[in-house]
Structures are given as structure tokens and as C-alpha cells.
GROMACS .gro file of C-alpha atoms in nm:
model
   82
    1SER     CA    1  17.066 -12.454 -15.988
    2GLY     CA    2  17.212 -12.159 -15.794
    3PRO     CA    3  17.282 -11.810 -15.921
    4SER     CA    4  17.569 -11.933 -16.137
    5GLY     CA    5  17.393 -12.243 -16.271
    6SER     CA    6  17.338 -12.301 -16.642
    7ASN     CA    7  16.961 -12.248 -16.597
    8SER     CA    8  17.007 -11.909 -16.429
    9PHE     CA    9  16.897 -11.625 -16.660
   10LEU     CA   10  16.735 -11.284 -16.635
   11SER     CA   11  16.368 -11.250 -16.731
   12VAL     CA   12  16.201 -10.907 -16.753
   13SER     CA   13  15.843 -10.787 -16.800
   14MET     CA   14  15.690 -10.440 -16.794
   15ASN     CA   15  15.344 -10.298 -16.792
   16GLY     CA   16  15.247  -9.983 -16.978
   17ALA     CA   17  15.248  -9.644 -16.814
   18VAL     CA   18  15.003  -9.624 -16.525
   19ILE     CA   19  14.876  -9.265 -16.493
   20THR     CA   20  15.162  -9.139 -16.269
   21SER     CA   21  15.395  -9.433 -16.240
   22ARG     CA   22  15.556  -9.724 -16.420
   23MET     CA   23  15.626 -10.065 -16.279
   24VAL     CA   24  15.936 -10.261 -16.367
   25ARG     CA   25  15.914 -10.631 -16.282
   26PHE     CA   26  16.179 -10.896 -16.311
   27GLN     CA   27  16.240 -11.246 -16.188
   28THR     CA   28  16.534 -11.284 -15.950
   29VAL     CA   29  16.758 -11.560 -15.825
   30SER     CA   30  16.829 -11.590 -15.455
   31GLY     CA   31  17.191 -11.500 -15.386
   32ARG     CA   32  17.216 -11.266 -15.685
   33THR     CA   33  17.227 -10.885 -15.671
   34TYR     CA   34  17.067 -10.661 -15.932
   35ALA     CA   35  17.075 -10.297 -16.042
   36VAL     CA   36  16.842 -10.093 -16.263
   37ASP     CA   37  16.964  -9.800 -16.473
   38VAL     CA   38  16.758  -9.547 -16.670
   39THR     CA   39  16.806  -9.322 -16.972
   40PRO     CA   40  16.568  -9.088 -17.153
   41SER     CA   41  16.690  -9.202 -17.495
   42LEU     CA   42  16.860  -9.488 -17.676
   43ILE     CA   43  17.038  -9.263 -17.923
   44SER     CA   44  17.413  -9.300 -17.950
   45GLY     CA   45  17.589  -9.122 -17.666
   46ALA     CA   46  17.290  -9.118 -17.429
   47LEU     CA   47  17.402  -9.165 -17.070
   48TRP     CA   48  17.261  -9.425 -16.832
   49SER     CA   49  17.196  -9.320 -16.472
   50ASN     CA   50  17.177  -9.557 -16.178
   51TRP     CA   51  16.816  -9.568 -16.058
   52GLN     CA   52  16.813  -9.860 -15.813
   53ALA     CA   53  17.117 -10.054 -15.691
   54GLY     CA   54  17.191 -10.333 -15.448
   55ILE     CA   55  16.862 -10.513 -15.513
   56ALA     CA   56  16.889 -10.851 -15.341
   57GLY     CA   57  16.745 -11.145 -15.533
   58THR     CA   58  16.467 -11.327 -15.350
   59GLY     CA   59  16.412 -11.622 -15.581
   60GLY     CA   60  16.087 -11.455 -15.689
   61GLU     CA   61  15.966 -11.159 -15.888
   62ILE     CA   62  16.058 -10.807 -15.778
   63THR     CA   63  15.845 -10.504 -15.867
   64LEU     CA   64  15.985 -10.151 -15.862
   65ASN     CA   65  15.760  -9.847 -15.899
   66ASP     CA   66  15.896  -9.552 -16.092
   67THR     CA   67  15.705  -9.235 -16.004
   68GLN     CA   68  15.935  -9.007 -16.203
   69ASN     CA   69  15.724  -8.788 -16.431
   70ALA     CA   70  15.914  -8.852 -16.753
   71SER     CA   71  15.752  -8.875 -17.094
   72GLN     CA   72  16.000  -9.139 -17.207
   73ARG     CA   73  16.232  -9.357 -17.001
   74MET     CA   74  16.426  -9.672 -17.088
   75TYR     CA   75  16.537  -9.926 -16.831
   76ARG     CA   76  16.842 -10.149 -16.818
   77ILE     CA   77  16.843 -10.430 -16.562
   78ARG     CA   78  17.177 -10.576 -16.467
   79ALA     CA   79  17.259 -10.891 -16.273
   80ILE     CA   80  17.576 -10.811 -16.080
   81ALA     CA   81  17.846 -11.077 -16.105
   82PRO     CA   82  17.914 -11.250 -15.773
   0.00000   0.00000   0.00000
């Protein structure tokens, strides 16, 4: 049941905005690497920017705090292929 096993999948949860920050939480697999991208909109043609990269999986949940003062921000979490 390693990072390439059939039971290996990405699970994501988020809380609502917390006064000045947002928290992005996701379950990781040890041996996997992750990246998180952001965009202000999901309209066609909106560009994604790399926000966090090279996040090493721990086998547990990872929490990232986003203190960017943006009224709207979408997140895309990617598991990087080994």
C-alpha cells in the first residue's frame, strides 16, 4: 500500500475563511510529493500560479496556512508522479 498502490488517493478538506487566513488541509502518502496552485477565478482562461511546491508526504495530514489577503482564491492540489 505504498504511494503507487491501488488504495492510494488524494483526500482534501478545507475550513472556511478565518479572519486573516485560510487553511488548506490534505492527507498525504509517505514517499509522495505534492504541490498546491492557486487562482482567483475558475473562469475559462484563468491562470494557475504555483503557491507551494515540493511538499513531502508524511503519511498524515498536512495543513498549509494562506495569509494572502484575497477576497476569492481557489486551490488545486497535485500529487506529483514519482
